[in-house]
CSV table of C-alpha atoms in Angstrom, one decimal:
chain,number,residue,atom,x,y,z
A,1,MET,CA,0.0,0.0,0.0
A,2,GLY,CA,1.6,3.2,-1.1
A,3,PHE,CA,1.6,6.6,0.5
A,4,THR,CA,-1.0,8.0,-1.9
A,5,SER,CA,-3.5,5.2,-1.2
A,6,THR,CA,-3.0,5.6,2.5
A,7,ILE,CA,-3.8,9.3,2.3
A,8,ARG,CA,-6.8,8.5,0.0
A,9,SER,CA,-8.1,6.0,2.6
A,10,ALA,CA,-7.7,8.5,5.4
A,11,PHE,CA,-9.5,11.2,3.4
A,12,ILE,CA,-12.4,8.7,3.0
A,13,GLY,CA,-12.3,6.9,6.3
A,14,LEU,CA,-11.9,9.8,8.7
A,15,PRO,CA,-15.1,11.6,7.6
A,16,ILE,CA,-17.1,8.4,7.6
A,17,GLY,CA,-15.8,7.5,11.0
A,18,PHE,CA,-16.5,10.9,12.4
A,19,LEU,CA,-20.1,10.8,10.9
A,20,PHE,CA,-20.7,7.4,12.4
A,21,PHE,CA,-19.5,8.4,15.9
A,22,SER,CA,-21.3,11.8,15.9
A,23,GLN,CA,-24.6,10.6,14.4
A,24,VAL,CA,-25.0,6.9,15.0
A,25,GLY,CA,-23.2,5.9,18.2
A,26,TYR,CA,-20.1,4.7,20.0
A,27,VAL,CA,-19.0,2.4,22.8
A,28,ALA,CA,-18.2,3.9,26.2
A,29,ARG,CA,-17.1,2.7,29.6
A,30,VAL,CA,-19.6,3.1,32.5
A,31,GLU,CA,-17.9,4.2,35.7
A,32,GLY,CA,-19.2,4.1,39.2
A,33,VAL,CA,-22.0,2.4,41.1
A,34,SER,CA,-24.9,4.7,40.5
A,35,MET,CA,-26.6,2.3,37.9
A,36,GLN,CA,-26.1,-0.9,39.9
A,37,PRO,CA,-27.4,-3.6,39.4
A,38,ALA,CA,-28.3,-2.8,35.8
A,39,LEU,CA,-24.8,-1.7,34.9
A,40,ASN,CA,-21.5,-2.5,36.7
A,41,PRO,CA,-22.9,-5.1,39.1
A,42,ASP,CA,-19.3,-6.2,39.7
A,43,ILE,CA,-17.4,-3.0,40.2
A,44,GLN,CA,-14.1,-4.9,39.7
A,45,GLN,CA,-15.1,-5.2,36.0
A,46,GLU,CA,-16.8,-2.2,34.5
A,47,ASP,CA,-19.4,-2.5,31.7
A,48,TYR,CA,-18.9,-1.0,28.3
A,49,VAL,CA,-22.2,0.0,26.5
A,50,PHE,CA,-23.1,1.0,23.0
A,51,LEU,CA,-24.5,4.6,23.2
A,52,ASN,CA,-26.9,5.0,20.4
A,53,ARG,CA,-27.2,8.7,19.2
A,54,TRP,CA,-29.5,7.8,16.3
A,55,VAL,CA,-32.5,6.7,18.4
A,56,VAL,CA,-32.6,10.0,20.4
A,57,ARG,CA,-32.4,12.4,17.5
A,58,ASP,CA,-36.2,12.8,17.4
A,59,LYS,CA,-36.5,13.0,21.3
A,60,ASN,CA,-38.6,9.9,21.4
A,61,ILE,CA,-37.5,9.0,24.9
A,62,LYS,CA,-39.5,6.5,27.0
A,63,ARG,CA,-39.7,5.7,30.7
A,64,GLY,CA,-37.1,3.2,31.6
A,65,ASP,CA,-34.6,4.2,28.9
A,66,ILE,CA,-31.0,4.4,30.1
A,67,VAL,CA,-29.7,7.7,28.7
A,68,THR,CA,-26.6,9.9,28.7
A,69,PHE,CA,-26.5,13.6,29.1
A,70,LYS,CA,-24.3,16.5,30.2
A,71,SER,CA,-24.4,17.0,34.0
A,72,PRO,CA,-26.3,20.2,34.9
A,73,LYS,CA,-23.8,20.7,37.8
A,74,TYR,CA,-20.6,19.8,35.9
A,75,PRO,CA,-21.1,20.4,32.2
A,76,HIS,CA,-17.8,18.7,31.3
A,77,GLN,CA,-19.1,15.5,32.8
A,78,LYS,CA,-21.4,13.0,31.1
A,79,LEU,CA,-23.9,11.1,33.2
A,80,ILE,CA,-25.8,7.9,32.5
A,81,LYS,CA,-29.2,7.4,34.3
A,82,ARG,CA,-32.6,5.8,33.8
A,83,VAL,CA,-35.6,7.9,32.7
A,84,ILE,CA,-38.2,7.7,35.5
A,85,GLY,CA,-40.7,10.4,34.4
A,86,LEU,CA,-41.6,12.3,31.3
A,87,SER,CA,-43.4,15.6,30.6
A,88,GLY,CA,-46.7,15.7,32.5
A,89,ASP,CA,-45.9,12.8,34.9
A,90,VAL,CA,-46.3,13.4,38.6
A,91,ILE,CA,-43.5,11.8,40.5
A,92,HIS,CA,-42.5,11.3,44.1
A,93,THR,CA,-39.0,12.6,44.5
A,94,LEU,CA,-36.3,11.3,46.8
A,95,GLY,CA,-34.9,14.3,48.6
A,96,TYR,CA,-35.5,17.0,46.0
A,97,ARG,CA,-36.8,20.4,47.2
A,98,LYS,CA,-40.4,19.3,46.5
A,99,ASN,CA,-41.7,15.9,47.6
A,100,VAL,CA,-44.1,15.6,44.6
A,101,LEU,CA,-43.4,17.2,41.3
A,102,GLU,CA,-45.0,17.4,37.8
A,103,ILE,CA,-42.4,17.1,35.1
A,104,PRO,CA,-42.5,20.3,32.9
A,105,GLU,CA,-43.0,20.2,29.2
A,106,SER,CA,-40.0,18.9,27.1
A,107,GLN,CA,-38.2,17.7,30.2
A,108,CYS,CA,-37.7,14.4,32.0
A,109,TRP,CA,-36.7,13.0,35.4
A,110,VAL,CA,-33.7,10.7,35.6
A,111,GLU,CA,-32.4,8.6,38.4
A,112,GLY,CA,-29.6,6.1,39.1
A,113,ASP,CA,-30.8,2.6,39.9
A,114,HIS,CA,-28.6,2.5,43.1
A,115,THR,CA,-30.8,4.8,45.2
A,116,GLY,CA,-28.7,7.1,47.5
A,117,HIS,CA,-25.5,6.5,45.5
A,118,SER,CA,-26.3,8.7,42.5
A,119,MET,CA,-26.1,12.3,41.4
A,120,ASP,CA,-29.4,12.6,39.5
A,121,SER,CA,-32.6,14.6,39.2
A,122,ASN,CA,-33.1,14.2,43.0
A,123,THR,CA,-30.0,16.5,43.2
A,124,PHE,CA,-30.5,18.8,40.2
A,125,GLY,CA,-34.1,18.5,39.2
A,126,PRO,CA,-35.7,17.6,35.8
A,127,ILE,CA,-33.5,17.8,32.7
A,128,PRO,CA,-34.4,19.1,29.2
A,129,LEU,CA,-34.9,16.4,26.6
A,130,ASP,CA,-32.5,18.4,24.4
A,131,ASN,CA,-29.7,17.6,26.9
A,132,ILE,CA,-29.9,13.9,26.2
A,133,THR,CA,-27.1,12.8,23.9
A,134,ALA,CA,-27.6,9.1,23.5
A,135,LYS,CA,-29.4,6.0,24.7
A,136,ALA,CA,-27.6,2.9,26.1
A,137,THR,CA,-28.9,0.1,24.0
A,138,PHE,CA,-26.5,-2.8,24.5
A,139,ILE,CA,-23.8,-4.0,26.9
A,140,VAL,CA,-20.9,-4.9,24.7
A,141,TRP,CA,-18.3,-5.8,27.3
A,142,PRO,CA,-17.6,-8.0,29.2
A,143,PRO,CA,-18.8,-10.9,27.0
A,144,GLY,CA,-20.6,-12.6,30.0
A,145,ARG,CA,-22.8,-9.5,30.3
A,146,TRP,CA,-23.8,-9.1,26.6
A,147,GLN,CA,-27.4,-8.0,26.7
A,148,ASN,CA,-29.9,-5.7,25.2
A,149,LEU,CA,-30.8,-2.7,27.4
A,150,ASP,CA,-34.0,-1.8,25.6
A,151,ASN,CA,-36.5,-3.1,28.2
A,152,ASN,CA,-38.0,0.1,29.5
A,153,TYR,CA,-37.9,-1.2,33.1
A,154,VAL,CA,-38.9,1.2,35.8
A,155,PRO,CA,-39.1,-0.1,39.4
A,156,ASP,CA,-42.6,-0.3,40.8
A,157,ASN,CA,-41.8,2.1,43.6
A,158,ARG,CA,-40.6,4.7,41.1
A,159,LEU,CA,-43.5,4.7,38.7
A,160,PRO,CA,-45.2,8.1,38.2
A,161,LEU,CA,-48.0,8.7,40.6
A,162,ASN,CA,-50.4,9.4,37.8
A,163,GLU,CA,-49.6,6.0,36.3
A,164,ILE,CA,-50.3,3.9,39.4
A,165,HIS,CA,-53.8,2.4,39.3
A,166,VAL,CA,-55.5,1.5,42.6
A,167,ILE,CA,-57.7,-1.6,42.4
A,168,ALA,CA,-60.5,-1.7,44.9
A,169,ALA,CA,-61.5,-5.1,46.2
């Protein structure tokens, strides 16, 4: 392979690679314990997840999605949390300045799965949907943890209050 063909490959490959990572997605390491047990159940071996940018481009976010966003407190830091509430949902917070809150339009409520060990909406409040940069769709490493993350799971005790139905006997 000559110098000219190497340069030509770089001219073609670099823009395609940049386009893929900026528009489609990329693999990232998950640090910390805030998403245990869904992510990093064994802190000795951190999970690597595929962060799908393509699926969040139209802001079609659902309860239970695990998403990444810029931290409202530390903008240089990216956080990964689970969506607990969407616009119009009434939720019970865990230590936020209001015990019960209706999520404003075009915003969502995010929490770590490891309650009490997470900097999340209970610290900084709802986040704008526009701040969401990607959705974690698959654990790619370690091989023993390969799994799809698109299950929209929300713990029963974290369901929005306006979604809980009381059954009278």
